[in-house]
Amino acid sequence: MKFPITTSSIPRYATVLVCIALYLVAAFRFDNFASLQVFVNFLADNAFLGIAAVGMTFVILSGGIDLSVGSVIALVSVGMAVLVEKQGWHPLPAGLVMISAGVAFGTLMGFIIQFFKLPAFLVTLAGMFLGRGLAYVISLESIPINHAWYTSLLGFSINLGEDATVGAVPLVYIAVVILGILVARYTTFGRNVYAIGGNEDAANLMGIPVGKTRISVYAVSGLCSAVAGIVYTMYSFSGTA
């Protein structure tokens, strides 16, 4: 198997090498660090960050930036906790509502960026303050979630052998990453995102719907942030601003 080295591939290889080097150093320094369960725990502990990063990847590929993702995660987690614990909703419809809210939040920012020609940095910075502020308006304190559906998720696991198991949270993370790769590489939307990020003027001349794609990119970021917020509640059994 050949690994061609090009200018565009150097950052990818460098990232992999740095991660491997850090992992090996930690494996030699700390007992049991190299066990399979510790690696699985990495996925579980950072799943909500990784899911948000998938949406952010599309934004960066398009030449933009989204500073609001952390606030959207907080807002969605608090919203989920309120709907489930205080309003008595089942987590599934509550999750659908919060995902819709995240998509709407991202779509609104994309619309403002595209049609008012404002810098993405400023628009998403305002979105960051708005999302965090709304989260604090809903609740200043962490809201614990005690629901049978969450308990059943906690009990779900797949045995990997070597005394290692993988739960629902890392599986959701892996599924989102795979879906993000497929969308970026093998769909028209993914190719349009690369084209806009490479040269927006050339993309316009090729007939690519730049405005529609840019708005969709921020909608995808809002979607991933909302899913990350829900996954955070699955991981911590709470919602917090």
PDB file of C-alpha atoms in Angstrom:
ATOM      1  CA  MET A   1       0.000   0.000   0.000  1.00  0.00           C
ATOM      2  CA  LYS A   2       1.449   3.332  -1.080  1.00  0.00           C
ATOM      3  CA  PHE A   3       1.115   6.538   0.926  1.00  0.00           C
ATOM      4  CA  PRO A   4       1.907   9.376  -1.512  1.00  0.00           C
ATOM      5  CA  ILE A   5       3.274  12.490   0.157  1.00  0.00           C
ATOM      6  CA  THR A   6       1.882  15.709  -1.260  1.00  0.00           C
ATOM      7  CA  THR A   7       1.590  19.228   0.083  1.00  0.00           C
ATOM      8  CA  SER A   8      -2.031  18.628   1.082  1.00  0.00           C
ATOM      9  CA  SER A   9      -1.287  15.291   2.765  1.00  0.00           C
ATOM     10  CA  ILE A  10       1.573  16.489   4.998  1.00  0.00           C
ATOM     11  CA  PRO A  11      -0.713  17.946   7.739  1.00  0.00           C
ATOM     12  CA  ARG A  12      -2.702  14.702   7.794  1.00  0.00           C
ATOM     13  CA  TYR A  13       0.383  12.519   8.214  1.00  0.00           C
ATOM     14  CA  ALA A  14       1.864  14.927  10.775  1.00  0.00           C
ATOM     15  CA  THR A  15      -1.323  14.779  12.853  1.00  0.00           C
ATOM     16  CA  VAL A  16      -1.313  10.974  12.841  1.00  0.00           C
ATOM     17  CA  LEU A  17       2.377  10.821  13.780  1.00  0.00           C
ATOM     18  CA  VAL A  18       1.948  13.297  16.646  1.00  0.00           C
ATOM     19  CA  CYS A  19      -1.023  11.329  18.026  1.00  0.00           C
ATOM     20  CA  ILE A  20       0.914   8.050  17.803  1.00  0.00           C
ATOM     21  CA  ALA A  21       3.954   9.608  19.484  1.00  0.00           C
ATOM     22  CA  LEU A  22       1.892  11.020  22.361  1.00  0.00           C
ATOM     23  CA  TYR A  23       0.094   7.692  22.813  1.00  0.00           C
ATOM     24  CA  LEU A  24       3.367   5.741  22.927  1.00  0.00           C
ATOM     25  CA  VAL A  25       4.918   8.150  25.436  1.00  0.00           C
ATOM     26  CA  ALA A  26       1.878   7.840  27.702  1.00  0.00           C
ATOM     27  CA  ALA A  27       1.832   4.044  27.268  1.00  0.00           C
ATOM     28  CA  PHE A  28       5.420   3.807  28.534  1.00  0.00           C
ATOM     29  CA  ARG A  29       4.829   6.310  31.329  1.00  0.00           C
ATOM     30  CA  PHE A  30       1.538   5.056  32.804  1.00  0.00           C
ATOM     31  CA  ASP A  31       0.530   1.509  33.678  1.00  0.00           C
ATOM     32  CA  ASN A  32      -2.340  -0.011  31.662  1.00  0.00           C
ATOM     33  CA  PHE A  33      -2.552   3.063  29.429  1.00  0.00           C
ATOM     34  CA  ALA A  34      -2.139   0.917  26.308  1.00  0.00           C
ATOM     35  CA  SER A  35      -5.121  -1.298  27.187  1.00  0.00           C
ATOM     36  CA  LEU A  36      -8.040  -1.472  24.769  1.00  0.00           C
ATOM     37  CA  GLN A  37     -10.499  -0.189  27.388  1.00  0.00           C
ATOM     38  CA  VAL A  38      -8.494   3.010  27.880  1.00  0.00           C
ATOM     39  CA  PHE A  39      -8.599   3.616  24.122  1.00  0.00           C
ATOM     40  CA  VAL A  40     -12.376   3.060  24.112  1.00  0.00           C
ATOM     41  CA  ASN A  41     -12.679   5.443  27.048  1.00  0.00           C
ATOM     42  CA  PHE A  42     -10.987   8.124  24.950  1.00  0.00           C
ATOM     43  CA  LEU A  43     -13.857   7.843  22.490  1.00  0.00           C
ATOM     44  CA  ALA A  44     -16.488   7.948  25.217  1.00  0.00           C
ATOM     45  CA  ASP A  45     -14.952  10.860  27.141  1.00  0.00           C
ATOM     46  CA  ASN A  46     -14.511  13.029  24.054  1.00  0.00           C
ATOM     47  CA  ALA A  47     -17.480  11.917  21.950  1.00  0.00           C
ATOM     48  CA  PHE A  48     -19.405  15.175  22.224  1.00  0.00           C
ATOM     49  CA  LEU A  49     -16.317  17.178  21.253  1.00  0.00           C
ATOM     50  CA  GLY A  50     -15.609  14.901  18.295  1.00  0.00           C
ATOM     51  CA  ILE A  51     -19.180  15.089  17.010  1.00  0.00           C
ATOM     52  CA  ALA A  52     -19.094  18.893  17.159  1.00  0.00           C
ATOM     53  CA  ALA A  53     -15.740  18.762  15.347  1.00  0.00           C
ATOM     54  CA  VAL A  54     -17.346  16.889  12.441  1.00  0.00           C
ATOM     55  CA  GLY A  55     -19.707  19.816  11.843  1.00  0.00           C
ATOM     56  CA  MET A  56     -16.883  22.296  12.360  1.00  0.00           C
ATOM     57  CA  THR A  57     -14.848  20.455   9.721  1.00  0.00           C
ATOM     58  CA  PHE A  58     -17.450  21.258   7.063  1.00  0.00           C
ATOM     59  CA  VAL A  59     -17.441  24.908   8.157  1.00  0.00           C
ATOM     60  CA  ILE A  60     -13.647  25.136   7.942  1.00  0.00           C
ATOM     61  CA  LEU A  61     -13.572  23.348   4.576  1.00  0.00           C
ATOM     62  CA  SER A  62     -15.941  26.014   3.228  1.00  0.00           C
ATOM     63  CA  GLY A  63     -13.589  28.761   4.423  1.00  0.00           C
ATOM     64  CA  GLY A  64     -15.702  29.793   7.418  1.00  0.00           C
ATOM     65  CA  ILE A  65     -15.632  29.484  11.178  1.00  0.00           C
ATOM     66  CA  ASP A  66     -18.239  28.733  13.835  1.00  0.00           C
ATOM     67  CA  LEU A  67     -17.565  29.955  17.370  1.00  0.00           C
ATOM     68  CA  SER A  68     -21.009  29.009  18.666  1.00  0.00           C
ATOM     69  CA  VAL A  69     -20.642  25.215  18.856  1.00  0.00           C
ATOM     70  CA  GLY A  70     -19.801  25.070  22.569  1.00  0.00           C
ATOM     71  CA  SER A  71     -22.746  27.296  23.463  1.00  0.00           C
ATOM     72  CA  VAL A  72     -25.116  25.228  21.327  1.00  0.00           C
ATOM     73  CA  ILE A  73     -23.926  22.059  23.087  1.00  0.00           C
ATOM     74  CA  ALA A  74     -24.638  23.709  26.460  1.00  0.00           C
ATOM     75  CA  LEU A  75     -28.025  25.039  25.337  1.00  0.00           C
ATOM     76  CA  VAL A  76     -29.129  21.680  23.963  1.00  0.00           C
ATOM     77  CA  SER A  77     -27.974  19.777  27.045  1.00  0.00           C
ATOM     78  CA  VAL A  78     -29.888  22.125  29.352  1.00  0.00           C
ATOM     79  CA  GLY A  79     -32.932  22.014  27.061  1.00  0.00           C
ATOM     80  CA  MET A  80     -32.887  18.222  27.058  1.00  0.00           C
ATOM     81  CA  ALA A  81     -32.642  18.112  30.834  1.00  0.00           C
ATOM     82  CA  VAL A  82     -35.556  20.512  31.281  1.00  0.00           C
ATOM     83  CA  LEU A  83     -37.806  18.707  28.806  1.00  0.00           C
ATOM     84  CA  VAL A  84     -37.056  15.263  30.221  1.00  0.00           C
ATOM     85  CA  GLU A  85     -36.878  16.008  33.939  1.00  0.00           C
ATOM     86  CA  LYS A  86     -39.161  18.986  34.459  1.00  0.00           C
ATOM     87  CA  GLN A  87     -41.645  18.610  31.609  1.00  0.00           C
ATOM     88  CA  GLY A  88     -41.849  14.820  31.645  1.00  0.00           C
ATOM     89  CA  TRP A  89     -40.984  14.303  27.968  1.00  0.00           C
ATOM     90  CA  HIS A  90     -39.512  11.083  26.638  1.00  0.00           C
ATOM     91  CA  PRO A  91     -35.878  11.631  25.546  1.00  0.00           C
ATOM     92  CA  LEU A  92     -36.583  10.710  21.899  1.00  0.00           C
ATOM     93  CA  PRO A  93     -39.106  13.493  21.075  1.00  0.00           C
ATOM     94  CA  ALA A  94     -37.133  15.867  23.304  1.00  0.00           C
ATOM     95  CA  GLY A  95     -34.019  15.032  21.287  1.00  0.00           C
ATOM     96  CA  LEU A  96     -35.814  15.673  18.000  1.00  0.00           C
ATOM     97  CA  VAL A  97     -36.955  19.072  19.237  1.00  0.00           C
ATOM     98  CA  MET A  98     -33.457  20.041  20.358  1.00  0.00           C
ATOM     99  CA  ILE A  99     -31.897  18.804  17.111  1.00  0.00           C
ATOM    100  CA  SER A 100     -34.414  20.914  15.168  1.00  0.00           C
ATOM    101  CA  ALA A 101     -33.483  23.889  17.349  1.00  0.00           C
ATOM    102  CA  GLY A 102     -29.784  23.342  16.656  1.00  0.00           C
ATOM    103  CA  VAL A 103     -30.358  23.131  12.904  1.00  0.00           C
ATOM    104  CA  ALA A 104     -32.488  26.292  13.008  1.00  0.00           C
ATOM    105  CA  PHE A 105     -29.807  28.097  15.023  1.00  0.00           C
ATOM    106  CA  GLY A 106     -27.090  27.197  12.522  1.00  0.00           C
ATOM    107  CA  THR A 107     -29.302  27.972   9.529  1.00  0.00           C
ATOM    108  CA  LEU A 108     -30.076  31.440  10.904  1.00  0.00           C
ATOM    109  CA  MET A 109     -26.383  32.240  11.327  1.00  0.00           C
ATOM    110  CA  GLY A 110     -25.634  30.952   7.827  1.00  0.00           C
ATOM    111  CA  PHE A 111     -28.442  33.087   6.398  1.00  0.00           C
ATOM    112  CA  ILE A 112     -27.109  36.207   8.117  1.00  0.00           C
ATOM    113  CA  ILE A 113     -23.562  35.482   6.947  1.00  0.00           C
ATOM    114  CA  GLN A 114     -24.604  34.890   3.353  1.00  0.00           C
ATOM    115  CA  PHE A 115     -27.232  37.543   2.713  1.00  0.00           C
ATOM    116  CA  PHE A 116     -25.889  40.370   4.855  1.00  0.00           C
ATOM    117  CA  LYS A 117     -22.268  39.660   3.867  1.00  0.00           C
ATOM    118  CA  LEU A 118     -21.100  39.783   7.477  1.00  0.00           C
ATOM    119  CA  PRO A 119     -17.932  38.064   8.696  1.00  0.00           C
ATOM    120  CA  ALA A 120     -18.594  34.570  10.014  1.00  0.00           C
ATOM    121  CA  PHE A 121     -16.389  35.376  13.006  1.00  0.00           C
ATOM    122  CA  LEU A 122     -18.694  38.179  14.181  1.00  0.00           C
ATOM    123  CA  VAL A 123     -21.966  36.386  13.453  1.00  0.00           C
ATOM    124  CA  THR A 124     -20.975  33.163  15.187  1.00  0.00           C
ATOM    125  CA  LEU A 125     -19.448  35.144  18.071  1.00  0.00           C
ATOM    126  CA  ALA A 126     -22.866  36.724  18.569  1.00  0.00           C
ATOM    127  CA  GLY A 127     -24.375  33.244  18.277  1.00  0.00           C
ATOM    128  CA  MET A 128     -21.990  32.031  20.958  1.00  0.00           C
ATOM    129  CA  PHE A 129     -23.106  34.727  23.404  1.00  0.00           C
ATOM    130  CA  LEU A 130     -26.776  34.188  22.510  1.00  0.00           C
ATOM    131  CA  GLY A 131     -26.623  30.409  22.962  1.00  0.00           C
ATOM    132  CA  ARG A 132     -24.745  30.632  26.256  1.00  0.00           C
ATOM    133  CA  GLY A 133     -27.050  33.353  27.531  1.00  0.00           C
ATOM    134  CA  LEU A 134     -30.166  31.335  26.697  1.00  0.00           C
ATOM    135  CA  ALA A 135     -28.658  28.320  28.446  1.00  0.00           C
ATOM    136  CA  TYR A 136     -28.119  30.366  31.608  1.00  0.00           C
ATOM    137  CA  VAL A 137     -31.627  31.816  31.353  1.00  0.00           C
ATOM    138  CA  ILE A 138     -33.008  28.271  31.348  1.00  0.00           C
ATOM    139  CA  SER A 139     -30.924  27.155  34.313  1.00  0.00           C
ATOM    140  CA  LEU A 140     -27.887  28.430  36.189  1.00  0.00           C
ATOM    141  CA  GLU A 141     -27.334  25.028  37.765  1.00  0.00           C
ATOM    142  CA  SER A 142     -26.667  21.576  36.392  1.00  0.00           C
ATOM    143  CA  ILE A 143     -29.866  19.543  36.004  1.00  0.00           C
ATOM    144  CA  PRO A 144     -29.470  15.801  36.664  1.00  0.00           C
ATOM    145  CA  ILE A 145     -31.362  13.420  34.365  1.00  0.00           C
ATOM    146  CA  ASN A 146     -32.944  10.323  35.849  1.00  0.00           C
ATOM    147  CA  HIS A 147     -34.861   8.454  33.173  1.00  0.00           C
ATOM    148  CA  ALA A 148     -35.223   4.761  32.390  1.00  0.00           C
ATOM    149  CA  TRP A 149     -34.151   5.343  28.779  1.00  0.00           C
ATOM    150  CA  TYR A 150     -30.845   6.826  29.909  1.00  0.00           C
ATOM    151  CA  THR A 151     -30.374   3.987  32.371  1.00  0.00           C
ATOM    152  CA  SER A 152     -30.917   1.437  29.605  1.00  0.00           C
ATOM    153  CA  LEU A 153     -28.279   3.197  27.496  1.00  0.00           C
ATOM    154  CA  LEU A 154     -25.864   2.999  30.400  1.00  0.00           C
ATOM    155  CA  GLY A 155     -26.429  -0.764  30.551  1.00  0.00           C
ATOM    156  CA  PHE A 156     -25.895  -1.239  26.804  1.00  0.00           C
ATOM    157  CA  SER A 157     -22.433  -2.428  25.805  1.00  0.00           C
ATOM    158  CA  ILE A 158     -20.666  -4.603  23.251  1.00  0.00           C
ATOM    159  CA  ASN A 159     -17.915  -6.910  24.457  1.00  0.00           C
ATOM    160  CA  LEU A 160     -14.643  -6.379  22.582  1.00  0.00           C
ATOM    161  CA  GLY A 161     -12.668  -8.993  24.463  1.00  0.00           C
ATOM    162  CA  GLU A 162      -9.616  -8.325  26.613  1.00  0.00           C
ATOM    163  CA  ASP A 163     -11.974  -7.109  29.353  1.00  0.00           C
ATOM    164  CA  ALA A 164     -13.024  -4.172  27.161  1.00  0.00           C
ATOM    165  CA  THR A 165     -16.530  -3.028  26.286  1.00  0.00           C
ATOM    166  CA  VAL A 166     -17.881  -0.219  24.113  1.00  0.00           C
ATOM    167  CA  GLY A 167     -21.075   1.608  25.022  1.00  0.00           C
ATOM    168  CA  ALA A 168     -23.665   3.662  23.164  1.00  0.00           C
ATOM    169  CA  VAL A 169     -21.826   7.007  23.389  1.00  0.00           C
ATOM    170  CA  PRO A 170     -18.646   6.006  21.483  1.00  0.00           C
ATOM    171  CA  LEU A 171     -20.755   4.086  18.948  1.00  0.00           C
ATOM    172  CA  VAL A 172     -22.739   7.245  18.174  1.00  0.00           C
ATOM    173  CA  TYR A 173     -19.463   9.148  17.824  1.00  0.00           C
ATOM    174  CA  ILE A 174     -18.022   6.579  15.401  1.00  0.00           C
ATOM    175  CA  ALA A 175     -21.241   6.565  13.361  1.00  0.00           C
ATOM    176  CA  VAL A 176     -21.229  10.371  13.031  1.00  0.00           C
ATOM    177  CA  VAL A 177     -17.561  10.401  11.970  1.00  0.00           C
ATOM    178  CA  ILE A 178     -18.167   7.739   9.308  1.00  0.00           C
ATOM    179  CA  LEU A 179     -21.242   9.581   8.039  1.00  0.00           C
ATOM    180  CA  GLY A 180     -19.281  12.836   7.903  1.00  0.00           C
ATOM    181  CA  ILE A 181     -16.513  11.197   5.844  1.00  0.00           C
ATOM    182  CA  LEU A 182     -19.027   9.723   3.401  1.00  0.00           C
ATOM    183  CA  VAL A 183     -20.841  13.041   2.970  1.00  0.00           C
ATOM    184  CA  ALA A 184     -17.611  15.003   2.495  1.00  0.00           C
ATOM    185  CA  ARG A 185     -16.093  12.585  -0.013  1.00  0.00           C
ATOM    186  CA  TYR A 186     -18.942  11.057  -1.960  1.00  0.00           C
ATOM    187  CA  THR A 187     -21.794  13.571  -2.184  1.00  0.00           C
ATOM    188  CA  THR A 188     -22.433  16.638  -4.293  1.00  0.00           C
ATOM    189  CA  PHE A 189     -22.776  18.699  -1.149  1.00  0.00           C
ATOM    190  CA  GLY A 190     -19.322  17.623   0.041  1.00  0.00           C
ATOM    191  CA  ARG A 191     -17.724  18.477  -3.301  1.00  0.00           C
ATOM    192  CA  ASN A 192     -19.453  21.866  -3.283  1.00  0.00           C
ATOM    193  CA  VAL A 193     -18.083  22.589   0.189  1.00  0.00           C
ATOM    194  CA  TYR A 194     -14.532  21.839  -0.993  1.00  0.00           C
ATOM    195  CA  ALA A 195     -15.055  23.997  -4.088  1.00  0.00           C
ATOM    196  CA  ILE A 196     -16.298  26.992  -2.104  1.00  0.00           C
ATOM    197  CA  GLY A 197     -13.454  26.712   0.362  1.00  0.00           C
ATOM    198  CA  GLY A 198     -10.923  26.454  -2.456  1.00  0.00           C
ATOM    199  CA  ASN A 199     -12.088  29.410  -4.527  1.00  0.00           C
ATOM    200  CA  GLU A 200     -15.521  30.946  -4.083  1.00  0.00           C
ATOM    201  CA  ASP A 201     -15.329  32.974  -7.305  1.00  0.00           C
ATOM    202  CA  ALA A 202     -14.461  29.887  -9.328  1.00  0.00           C
ATOM    203  CA  ALA A 203     -17.287  27.989  -7.619  1.00  0.00           C
ATOM    204  CA  ASN A 204     -19.717  30.723  -8.678  1.00  0.00           C
ATOM    205  CA  LEU A 205     -18.503  30.523 -12.267  1.00  0.00           C
ATOM    206  CA  MET A 206     -19.015  26.746 -12.239  1.00  0.00           C
ATOM    207  CA  GLY A 207     -22.638  27.224 -11.258  1.00  0.00           C
ATOM    208  CA  ILE A 208     -22.284  25.882  -7.733  1.00  0.00           C
ATOM    209  CA  PRO A 209     -25.037  27.228  -5.432  1.00  0.00           C
ATOM    210  CA  VAL A 210     -22.658  29.048  -3.107  1.00  0.00           C
ATOM    211  CA  GLY A 211     -25.302  30.697  -0.944  1.00  0.00           C
ATOM    212  CA  LYS A 212     -27.361  27.541  -0.453  1.00  0.00           C
ATOM    213  CA  THR A 213     -24.249  25.506   0.313  1.00  0.00           C
ATOM    214  CA  ARG A 214     -22.894  28.013   2.824  1.00  0.00           C
ATOM    215  CA  ILE A 215     -26.202  28.157   4.706  1.00  0.00           C
ATOM    216  CA  SER A 216     -26.344  24.352   4.651  1.00  0.00           C
ATOM    217  CA  VAL A 217     -22.820  24.155   6.079  1.00  0.00           C
ATOM    218  CA  TYR A 218     -23.822  26.144   9.156  1.00  0.00           C
ATOM    219  CA  ALA A 219     -27.011  24.098   9.429  1.00  0.00           C
ATOM    220  CA  VAL A 220     -24.848  20.957   9.496  1.00  0.00           C
ATOM    221  CA  SER A 221     -22.678  22.534  12.187  1.00  0.00           C
ATOM    222  CA  GLY A 222     -25.788  23.308  14.226  1.00  0.00           C
ATOM    223  CA  LEU A 223     -27.015  19.752  13.692  1.00  0.00           C
ATOM    224  CA  CYS A 224     -23.743  18.217  14.882  1.00  0.00           C
ATOM    225  CA  SER A 225     -23.600  20.583  17.869  1.00  0.00           C
ATOM    226  CA  ALA A 226     -27.139  19.590  18.853  1.00  0.00           C
ATOM    227  CA  VAL A 227     -26.301  15.895  18.563  1.00  0.00           C
ATOM    228  CA  ALA A 228     -23.169  16.580  20.619  1.00  0.00           C
ATOM    229  CA  GLY A 229     -25.301  18.224  23.305  1.00  0.00           C
ATOM    230  CA  ILE A 230     -27.579  15.185  23.458  1.00  0.00           C
ATOM    231  CA  VAL A 231     -24.584  12.837  23.595  1.00  0.00           C
ATOM    232  CA  TYR A 232     -23.186  14.959  26.426  1.00  0.00           C
ATOM    233  CA  THR A 233     -26.369  14.312  28.440  1.00  0.00           C
ATOM    234  CA  MET A 234     -25.989  10.586  27.696  1.00  0.00           C
ATOM    235  CA  TYR A 235     -22.410  10.729  28.968  1.00  0.00           C
ATOM    236  CA  SER A 236     -22.941  12.896  32.068  1.00  0.00           C
ATOM    237  CA  PHE A 237     -26.622  12.152  32.831  1.00  0.00           C
ATOM    238  CA  SER A 238     -27.138  15.885  33.230  1.00  0.00           C
ATOM    239  CA  GLY A 239     -27.557  19.138  31.366  1.00  0.00           C
ATOM    240  CA  THR A 240     -25.428  22.142  32.241  1.00  0.00           C
ATOM    241  CA  ALA A 241     -24.833  25.589  30.821  1.00  0.00           C
TER     242      ALA A 241
END
